[in-house]
CSV table of C-alpha atoms and ligand atoms in Angstrom, one decimal:
chain,number,residue,atom,x,y,z
N,171,UNK,CA,109.7,83.4,110.2
N,172,UNK,CA,107.8,86.0,108.1
N,173,UNK,CA,108.5,85.4,104.4
N,174,UNK,CA,107.5,88.4,102.3
N,175,UNK,CA,108.4,92.1,101.7
N,176,UNK,CA,106.3,94.5,99.7
N,177,UNK,CA,108.7,93.9,96.8
N,178,UNK,CA,107.3,90.4,96.6
N,179,UNK,CA,103.8,91.6,96.0
N,180,UNK,CA,102.3,93.0,92.8
N,181,UNK,CA,99.9,95.2,94.7
N,182,UNK,CA,99.8,98.6,96.3
N,183,UNK,CA,99.8,99.2,100.0
N,184,UNK,CA,96.3,99.2,101.6
N,185,UNK,CA,94.8,97.2,98.7
N,186,UNK,CA,92.8,95.0,101.1
N,187,UNK,CA,91.8,97.6,103.6
N,188,UNK,CA,88.4,96.8,104.9
N,189,UNK,CA,88.6,93.1,103.8
N,190,UNK,CA,88.1,90.4,106.3
N,191,UNK,CA,89.5,87.1,105.4
N,192,UNK,CA,89.6,83.6,107.0
N,193,UNK,CA,92.3,81.2,105.8
N,194,UNK,CA,91.9,77.6,107.2
N,195,UNK,CA,95.2,75.9,107.8
N,196,UNK,CA,96.8,79.4,107.8
N,197,UNK,CA,99.3,78.6,110.5
N,198,UNK,CA,101.8,76.9,108.2
N,199,UNK,CA,102.9,76.6,104.6
N,200,UNK,CA,100.9,78.1,101.8
N,201,UNK,CA,98.1,79.2,104.2
N,202,UNK,CA,100.6,81.1,106.2
N,203,UNK,CA,102.1,83.0,103.2
N,204,UNK,CA,98.7,83.9,101.8
N,205,UNK,CA,97.8,85.1,105.5
N,206,UNK,CA,101.0,87.2,105.4
N,207,UNK,CA,100.2,88.8,102.0
N,208,UNK,CA,96.7,89.7,103.2
N,209,UNK,CA,97.9,91.2,106.5
N,210,UNK,CA,100.6,93.3,104.6
N,211,UNK,CA,98.0,94.7,102.2
N,212,UNK,CA,95.6,95.7,105.1
N,213,UNK,CA,93.0,92.9,105.5
N,214,UNK,CA,91.9,91.7,108.9
N,215,UNK,CA,93.0,88.1,108.8
N,216,UNK,CA,91.9,85.0,110.7
N,217,UNK,CA,93.8,81.7,110.5
N,218,UNK,CA,92.7,78.4,112.0
N,219,UNK,CA,94.2,75.0,112.6
N,220,UNK,CA,94.1,72.1,115.1
N,221,UNK,CA,97.4,73.1,116.7
N,222,UNK,CA,96.4,76.2,118.7
N,223,UNK,CA,100.0,77.1,119.6
N,224,UNK,CA,101.0,77.0,115.8
N,225,UNK,CA,98.3,79.4,114.7
N,226,UNK,CA,98.8,81.8,117.7
N,227,UNK,CA,102.5,81.9,117.0
N,228,UNK,CA,102.1,82.6,113.3
N,229,UNK,CA,99.5,85.4,114.0
N,230,UNK,CA,102.0,87.0,116.4
N,231,UNK,CA,104.9,86.5,114.0
N,232,UNK,CA,103.0,88.2,111.0
N,233,UNK,CA,101.7,91.1,113.1
N,234,UNK,CA,105.1,91.7,114.7
N,235,UNK,CA,106.7,91.8,111.2
N,236,UNK,CA,104.0,93.8,109.4
N,237,UNK,CA,101.6,95.4,111.9
N,238,UNK,CA,97.9,95.0,111.1
N,239,UNK,CA,95.6,92.3,112.4
N,240,UNK,CA,95.8,88.5,112.4
N,241,UNK,CA,94.0,86.3,114.8
N,242,UNK,CA,94.9,82.6,115.4
N,243,UNK,CA,92.0,80.3,116.3
N,244,UNK,CA,92.2,76.6,117.3
N,245,UNK,CA,89.5,74.8,115.2
N,246,UNK,CA,89.2,71.4,113.7
N,247,UNK,CA,87.3,71.8,110.4
N,248,UNK,CA,86.1,68.2,110.6
N,249,UNK,CA,83.7,69.3,113.4
N,250,UNK,CA,80.8,71.4,112.1
N,251,UNK,CA,79.9,72.6,115.6
N,252,UNK,CA,83.5,73.9,116.1
N,253,UNK,CA,83.3,75.7,112.8
N,254,UNK,CA,80.1,77.4,113.8
N,255,UNK,CA,81.6,78.5,117.1
N,256,UNK,CA,84.7,79.8,115.4
N,257,UNK,CA,82.6,81.8,112.8
N,258,UNK,CA,80.4,83.1,115.6
N,259,UNK,CA,83.6,84.5,117.2
N,260,UNK,CA,84.8,85.9,113.9
N,261,UNK,CA,81.5,87.6,113.0
N,262,UNK,CA,81.3,89.0,116.6
N,263,UNK,CA,84.8,90.5,116.2
N,264,UNK,CA,84.0,92.9,113.4
N,265,UNK,CA,81.2,91.6,111.2
N,266,UNK,CA,81.0,89.4,108.2
N,267,UNK,CA,84.0,87.9,106.5
N,268,UNK,CA,84.6,89.2,102.9
N,269,UNK,CA,86.7,86.3,102.0
N,270,UNK,CA,87.3,82.6,102.8
N,271,UNK,CA,90.3,80.6,101.7
N,272,UNK,CA,89.8,76.8,101.9
N,273,UNK,CA,93.4,75.8,102.5
N,274,UNK,CA,93.5,73.2,105.3
N,275,UNK,CA,94.3,69.7,104.1
N,276,UNK,CA,95.6,66.4,105.0
N,277,UNK,CA,97.6,64.1,102.6
N,278,UNK,CA,100.1,61.3,102.4
N,279,UNK,CA,101.4,59.0,99.7
N,280,UNK,CA,100.2,55.4,99.9
N,281,UNK,CA,99.5,52.5,97.6
N,282,UNK,CA,95.6,52.6,97.4
N,283,UNK,CA,95.5,48.9,98.2
N,284,UNK,CA,97.3,49.7,101.5
N,285,UNK,CA,94.6,52.2,102.6
N,286,UNK,CA,92.2,51.4,105.5
N,287,UNK,CA,88.8,53.1,105.6
N,288,UNK,CA,90.2,55.2,108.5
N,289,UNK,CA,93.1,56.2,106.2
N,290,UNK,CA,90.7,57.3,103.6
N,291,UNK,CA,88.6,59.2,106.0
N,292,UNK,CA,91.6,60.9,107.6
N,293,UNK,CA,92.0,62.9,104.4
N,294,UNK,CA,88.5,63.1,103.1
N,295,UNK,CA,87.1,64.3,106.4
N,296,UNK,CA,89.5,67.3,106.2
N,297,UNK,CA,89.6,68.2,102.6
N,298,UNK,CA,86.2,67.1,101.1
N,299,UNK,CA,83.8,67.3,104.1
N,300,UNK,CA,85.7,70.0,106.2
N,301,UNK,CA,86.1,72.5,103.4
N,302,UNK,CA,82.5,72.1,102.5
N,303,UNK,CA,81.3,72.6,106.1
N,304,UNK,CA,83.3,75.8,106.4
N,305,UNK,CA,82.0,77.1,103.1
N,306,UNK,CA,78.4,76.1,103.9
N,307,UNK,CA,78.4,77.8,107.4
N,308,UNK,CA,80.0,81.0,105.9
N,309,UNK,CA,77.6,80.9,102.9
N,310,UNK,CA,74.5,80.7,105.1
N,311,UNK,CA,75.6,83.8,106.9
N,312,UNK,CA,76.5,85.7,103.7
N,313,UNK,CA,73.2,84.9,102.1
N,314,UNK,CA,71.1,85.7,105.1
N,315,UNK,CA,73.0,89.0,105.5
N,316,UNK,CA,73.1,89.8,101.8
N,317,UNK,CA,76.8,90.3,101.9
N,318,UNK,CA,79.4,90.0,99.0
N,319,UNK,CA,82.3,87.5,99.4
N,320,UNK,CA,84.9,85.7,97.5
N,321,UNK,CA,85.8,82.0,98.2
N,322,UNK,CA,89.0,80.6,97.0
N,323,UNK,CA,89.8,76.9,97.4
N,324,UNK,CA,93.3,75.5,97.2
N,325,UNK,CA,93.1,72.4,95.1
N,326,UNK,CA,95.9,70.5,93.1
N,327,UNK,CA,96.4,69.9,89.4
N,328,UNK,CA,95.4,66.4,90.1
N,329,UNK,CA,91.7,67.5,89.7
N,330,UNK,CA,92.4,67.3,86.0
N,331,UNK,CA,94.6,64.2,85.5
N,332,UNK,CA,94.3,62.3,88.7
N,333,UNK,CA,96.6,61.5,91.6
N,334,UNK,CA,98.0,58.0,91.6
N,335,UNK,CA,99.2,57.1,95.1
N,336,UNK,CA,97.3,60.0,96.6
N,337,UNK,CA,93.8,58.9,95.6
N,338,UNK,CA,91.9,60.1,98.7
N,339,UNK,CA,93.4,63.6,98.2
N,340,UNK,CA,92.8,63.7,94.5
N,341,UNK,CA,89.2,62.5,94.9
N,342,UNK,CA,88.5,65.1,97.7
N,343,UNK,CA,90.1,67.9,95.7
N,344,UNK,CA,88.1,67.0,92.7
N,345,UNK,CA,85.0,67.2,94.8
N,346,UNK,CA,85.9,70.7,95.7
N,347,UNK,CA,86.5,71.6,92.2
N,348,UNK,CA,82.9,70.7,91.4
N,349,UNK,CA,81.8,72.6,94.5
N,350,UNK,CA,83.6,75.6,93.1
N,351,UNK,CA,81.7,75.3,89.7
N,352,UNK,CA,78.4,74.5,91.2
N,353,UNK,CA,78.2,77.3,93.9
N,354,UNK,CA,79.6,79.8,91.4
N,355,UNK,CA,76.3,79.4,89.5
N,356,UNK,CA,74.0,78.8,92.5
N,357,UNK,CA,75.3,81.7,94.7
N,358,UNK,CA,76.8,84.0,92.1
N,359,UNK,CA,73.8,86.1,91.6
N,360,UNK,CA,73.6,86.7,95.4
N,361,UNK,CA,77.1,88.1,95.5
N,362,UNK,CA,79.2,85.2,96.7
N,363,UNK,CA,81.7,84.0,94.1
N,364,UNK,CA,83.9,81.0,93.9
N,365,UNK,CA,87.3,80.3,92.4
N,366,UNK,CA,90.0,77.8,93.1
N,367,UNK,CA,93.8,77.6,92.7
N,368,UNK,CA,95.5,74.5,91.5
N,369,UNK,CA,99.2,74.7,92.7
N,370,UNK,CA,102.0,72.5,91.4
N,371,UNK,CA,104.7,71.6,93.9
N,372,UNK,CA,105.5,74.4,96.4
N,373,UNK,CA,108.1,73.0,98.8
N,374,UNK,CA,106.5,73.2,102.3
N,375,UNK,CA,107.4,71.1,105.4
N,376,UNK,CA,103.9,69.7,105.7
N,377,UNK,CA,103.6,68.6,102.2
N,378,UNK,CA,107.2,67.2,101.8
N,379,UNK,CA,107.0,65.2,105.0
N,380,UNK,CA,104.0,63.3,103.7
N,381,UNK,CA,104.6,63.3,99.9
N,382,UNK,CA,108.4,63.1,99.6
N,383,UNK,CA,109.4,61.7,103.0
N,384,UNK,CA,113.1,62.0,103.8
N,385,UNK,CA,113.6,65.0,101.4
N,386,UNK,CA,113.9,68.4,103.0
N,387,UNK,CA,111.5,71.0,101.5
N,388,UNK,CA,113.9,73.8,101.6
N,389,UNK,CA,116.3,72.2,99.3
N,390,UNK,CA,113.7,71.5,96.6
N,391,UNK,CA,114.0,74.6,94.3
N,392,UNK,CA,115.0,72.8,91.1
N,393,UNK,CA,112.5,70.4,89.4
N,394,UNK,CA,113.4,69.2,85.9
N,395,UNK,CA,110.0,67.6,85.4
N,396,UNK,CA,108.4,71.0,85.4
N,397,UNK,CA,108.6,73.0,82.1
N,398,UNK,CA,109.9,75.9,83.9
N,399,UNK,CA,112.5,73.7,85.6
N,400,UNK,CA,111.6,74.7,89.1
N,401,UNK,CA,109.1,74.5,92.0
N,402,UNK,CA,106.8,77.3,92.8
N,403,UNK,CA,107.9,80.4,94.9
N,404,UNK,CA,105.6,81.3,97.9
N,405,UNK,CA,105.1,84.9,96.8
N,406,UNK,CA,103.7,83.7,93.4
N,407,UNK,CA,100.9,81.8,95.1
N,408,UNK,CA,100.2,84.8,97.5
N,409,UNK,CA,99.8,87.1,94.6
N,410,UNK,CA,97.3,84.9,92.8
N,411,UNK,CA,95.3,84.4,96.0
N,412,UNK,CA,95.2,88.2,96.7
N,413,UNK,CA,94.0,88.9,93.1
N,414,UNK,CA,91.1,86.4,93.5
N,415,UNK,CA,90.1,87.6,97.0
N,416,UNK,CA,90.0,91.3,95.8
N,417,UNK,CA,86.8,92.8,94.5
N,418,UNK,CA,88.9,93.9,91.3
N,419,UNK,CA,88.6,90.4,90.1
N,420,UNK,CA,84.7,90.3,90.7
N,421,UNK,CA,83.9,89.0,87.3
N,422,UNK,CA,86.1,85.9,87.7
N,423,UNK,CA,83.7,83.3,89.0
N,424,UNK,CA,83.8,79.5,88.8
N,425,UNK,CA,87.5,79.2,87.6
N,426,UNK,CA,90.2,76.8,88.7
N,427,UNK,CA,93.5,78.4,87.9
N,428,UNK,CA,96.7,76.4,87.8
N,429,UNK,CA,99.9,77.8,89.1
N,430,UNK,CA,102.4,75.1,88.4
N,431,UNK,CA,105.0,76.3,85.8
N,432,UNK,CA,103.0,74.3,83.2
N,433,UNK,CA,103.6,71.1,85.0
N,434,UNK,CA,100.2,69.5,84.6
N,435,UNK,CA,100.4,70.0,80.8
N,436,UNK,CA,103.7,67.9,80.9
N,437,UNK,CA,101.9,65.0,82.8
N,438,UNK,CA,102.3,65.2,86.6
N,439,UNK,CA,101.1,63.2,89.6
N,440,UNK,CA,103.2,60.6,91.5
N,441,UNK,CA,103.3,58.0,88.7
N,442,UNK,CA,107.0,57.8,89.5
N,443,UNK,CA,106.1,55.8,92.7
N,444,UNK,CA,105.0,52.8,90.6
N,445,UNK,CA,108.6,51.6,90.6
N,446,UNK,CA,108.6,51.4,94.5
N,447,UNK,CA,108.6,48.0,96.2
N,448,UNK,CA,107.5,46.9,99.7
N,449,UNK,CA,110.7,48.1,101.4
N,450,UNK,CA,110.3,51.6,100.0
N,451,UNK,CA,106.7,51.8,101.0
N,452,UNK,CA,107.4,50.5,104.5
N,453,UNK,CA,110.1,53.2,104.9
N,454,UNK,CA,107.9,55.9,103.6
N,455,UNK,CA,105.0,54.9,106.0
N,456,UNK,CA,107.3,55.0,109.0
N,457,UNK,CA,108.8,58.5,108.0
N,458,UNK,CA,105.2,59.8,107.5
N,459,UNK,CA,104.1,58.4,110.9
N,460,UNK,CA,106.9,60.2,112.6
N,461,UNK,CA,105.7,63.5,111.0
N,462,UNK,CA,102.1,62.8,112.0
N,463,UNK,CA,103.0,62.0,115.6
N,464,UNK,CA,105.1,65.1,115.9
N,465,UNK,CA,102.3,67.3,114.7
N,466,UNK,CA,99.7,65.5,116.8
N,467,UNK,CA,101.5,66.1,120.0
N,468,UNK,CA,101.0,69.8,119.5
N,469,UNK,CA,97.3,69.7,118.9
N,470,UNK,CA,95.2,71.6,121.4
N,471,UNK,CA,91.8,70.6,119.8
O,576,HXC,C1,98.8,54.6,104.9
O,576,HXC,C2,98.2,56.0,106.7
O,576,HXC,C3,99.4,56.7,106.5
O,576,HXC,C4,100.3,56.3,105.5
O,576,HXC,C5,98.3,57.6,108.2
O,576,HXC,N1,97.5,56.6,107.8
O,576,HXC,N2,99.5,57.7,107.5
O,576,HXC,N3,97.9,54.9,105.9
O,576,HXC,N4,99.9,55.2,104.7
O,576,HXC,N5,101.5,56.9,105.3
O,576,HXC,C6,96.3,56.1,108.2
O,576,HXC,C7,96.6,55.5,109.7
O,576,HXC,O1,97.2,54.2,109.7
O,576,HXC,C8,95.1,55.5,110.3
O,576,HXC,O2,94.3,54.4,109.9
O,576,HXC,C9,94.5,56.8,109.6
O,576,HXC,O3,95.3,57.0,108.5
O,576,HXC,C10,94.5,57.9,110.6
O,576,HXC,O4,95.9,58.2,111.0
O,576,HXC,P1,96.1,59.3,112.0
O,576,HXC,O5,97.6,59.5,112.1
O,576,HXC,O6,95.3,58.9,113.3
O,576,HXC,O7,95.4,60.6,111.4
O,576,HXC,P2,95.2,62.0,111.9
O,576,HXC,O8,95.8,62.3,113.2
O,576,HXC,O9,93.7,62.4,111.8
O,576,HXC,O10,96.0,62.9,110.8
O,576,HXC,C11,95.6,63.1,109.6
O,576,HXC,C12,96.6,62.9,108.6
O,576,HXC,C13,97.9,63.7,108.9
O,576,HXC,C14,96.1,63.3,107.2
O,576,HXC,C15,97.0,61.4,108.6
O,576,HXC,O11,98.9,63.5,107.9
O,576,HXC,C16,97.6,65.2,109.0
O,576,HXC,O12,97.2,65.7,110.0
O,576,HXC,N6,98.0,66.0,108.0
O,576,HXC,C17,97.8,67.5,108.0
O,576,HXC,C18,98.8,68.1,107.2
O,576,HXC,C19,99.1,67.6,105.8
O,576,HXC,O13,98.8,66.5,105.6
O,576,HXC,N7,99.7,68.5,105.1
O,576,HXC,C20,100.1,68.1,103.7
O,576,HXC,C21,99.1,68.7,102.7
O,576,HXC,S1,99.9,68.7,101.1
O,576,HXC,P3,94.2,53.0,110.7
O,576,HXC,O14,93.2,52.2,110.0
O,576,HXC,O15,95.6,52.4,110.8
O,576,HXC,O16,93.8,53.5,112.0
O,576,HXC,C22,98.9,68.4,99.9
O,576,HXC,C23,99.6,68.5,98.6
O,576,HXC,C24,98.8,68.2,97.4
O,576,HXC,O17,97.8,68.2,100.1
O,576,HXC,C25,99.4,68.4,96.1
O,576,HXC,C26,100.8,68.4,95.9
O,576,HXC,C27,101.3,68.6,94.5
O,577,NAP,P1,100.6,72.3,105.4
O,577,NAP,O1,101.6,73.3,105.8
O,577,NAP,O2,100.7,71.0,106.1
O,577,NAP,O3,99.2,72.9,105.6
O,577,NAP,C1,98.0,72.1,105.9
O,577,NAP,C2,97.4,72.9,107.0
O,577,NAP,O4,96.0,72.5,107.2
O,577,NAP,C3,98.1,72.9,108.4
O,577,NAP,O5,98.4,74.2,108.9
O,577,NAP,C4,97.1,72.1,109.3
O,577,NAP,O6,97.2,72.6,110.6
O,577,NAP,C5,95.8,72.4,108.6
O,577,NAP,N1,94.8,71.4,108.9
O,577,NAP,C6,94.9,70.1,108.6
O,577,NAP,N2,93.7,69.5,109.1
O,577,NAP,C7,93.0,70.5,109.7
O,577,NAP,C8,91.7,70.4,110.4
O,577,NAP,N3,91.0,69.2,110.5
O,577,NAP,N4,91.2,71.6,110.9
O,577,NAP,C9,91.9,72.8,110.7
O,577,NAP,N5,93.1,72.8,110.0
O,577,NAP,C10,93.6,71.7,109.5
O,577,NAP,O7,100.8,72.0,103.8
O,577,NAP,P2,100.8,73.0,102.6
O,577,NAP,O8,101.7,72.4,101.6
O,577,NAP,O9,100.9,74.4,103.0
O,577,NAP,O10,99.3,72.8,102.0
O,577,NAP,C11,98.4,73.9,102.0
O,577,NAP,C12,97.3,73.6,100.8
O,577,NAP,O11,97.9,73.6,99.6
O,577,NAP,C13,96.6,72.3,101.0
O,577,NAP,O12,95.3,72.4,100.6
O,577,NAP,C14,97.3,71.4,99.9
O,577,NAP,O13,96.5,70.4,99.5
O,577,NAP,C15,97.6,72.5,99.0
O,577,NAP,N6,98.6,72.1,98.0
O,577,NAP,C16,99.9,72.2,98.4
O,577,NAP,C17,100.9,71.9,97.5
O,577,NAP,C18,102.4,71.9,97.8
O,577,NAP,O14,103.2,71.5,97.0
O,577,NAP,N7,102.7,72.3,99.0
O,577,NAP,C19,100.5,71.6,96.1
O,577,NAP,C20,99.2,71.7,95.8
O,577,NAP,C21,98.3,71.9,96.7
O,577,NAP,P3,97.0,71.5,111.9
O,577,NAP,O15,97.8,70.3,111.7
O,577,NAP,O16,97.4,72.4,113.0
O,577,NAP,O17,95.5,71.3,111.9
C-alpha cells in the first residue's frame, strides 16, 4: 500500500523534476517509502531487489497512487555483472542517474560465536561489497560523462557505537561510512557527493522479522529506550533522503546524519540480548529462518 500524501512531505510539488534516482532494495520498507517520496516530487525512480515480483508490484503501486515514473528491476547487487546490466538498462532508458540510494541490506541477530563464514558473507556480500559495487559502477559512468550526482547510503547508528549481536551488519555499515567519507573527498571536486543516513529503529517487516523475531512491526510505535519515546515515522526518513538527494543540499558532503530520536546518544544497539540463553537463541534462529525461506521462495534472480 502507498504510504504518503503531500502533507507528509516538507517539499513543494515538482521539487525533483528532472532527477533520476536509483534506490536499491526499493521494493520494501524504507527503500519503498523513499521511492514513494521521490516519485511524488517528480523524479524518475528505479528500484531494484532480488524478488522481481516485489519490485514490479511496488513500482505499479506507487505510480497507480501518484502517477509519474517508477521502474522495478530484478537485480542481485552481490553480482557485479548483474549491476552493470541493470545500469546499462537505466542509462539507456533516459540517460545518467542523478542520485543513488544504497539502501539494500541483509541482517539478522545472532550470537557472534554462532556465525558460520557463510552467515557472515550472507550479510557482508550484500551490505559491504554489494553497495560498493553499485557505487563503483555508477561512479565510473558519472566521472566519464562529467555528470553531477548525489549518493546517499543508509547505514545505522551502530557505525558509531558498535552493534552487539549484529556484528557483520555493524562492520559492513561502518565500512560504508568510511566509503562515504573517502569518496566525498576523492570525487567531490568532480561533482559526485556522498552522504549517509543513520536511522534508529523504523518498524519494517524485513527488519523486525530478523531483529525482533516474533514481534509485529506495525505495533512497535512506542519505544521507551529512545529519548523521544518512539520509533521513527517513515515520512521523517523520506524527508531527510529527499533533502540529501536534491541539489539544494549541494554543499553537504561526507556527512552521516542520525535520524533516531537521539537514541544513539542514550546508548543503543542490542546489548539487551546478552540476557538470552540457548533456548531463546534457538527460537529466534527458527523464526528468522522462516522469514528467510518465505522471502527466498519469491526470488526471481
Ligand atoms: C545464524 C544464520 C541466521 C541466523 C541465516 N544464517 N540466518 N546464522 N543465525 N538467524 C546463516 C545460514 O545458516 C547460512 O549459513 C547463511 O547465513 C546464509 O543463509 P541463507 O538463508 O542461505 O542466506 P540468503 O538466502 O543469502 O539470505 C540472506 C539473509 C536474509 C541476510 C540471511 O536475511 C536476507 O535475504 N535478508 C534481506 C532482508 C533483510 O535482512 N532485511 C533487514 C534489514 S534491517 P550456513 O553456514 O548455515 O550455510 C537492518 C537494520 C539495521 O539492516 C539497524 C536497525 C536499528
Ligand atoms: P527491508 O524491507 O528488508 O529492506 C531490505 C531490502 O534490500 C529488501 O527490499 C531486499 O529485497 C533488498 N535486498 C537485500 N539483498 C539484496 C540484494 N542482494 N540485491 C538487491 N536487493 C537486495 O528492511 P528495511 O528495514 O527497509 O531496511 C532498509 C535499509 O535501512 C537497510 O539498509 C537497513 O540496514 C537500514 N536500516 C533499517 C532500520 C530499521 O529500523 N528498519 C534501521 C537502521 C537502518 P530482496 O529480498 O527482494 O532482494
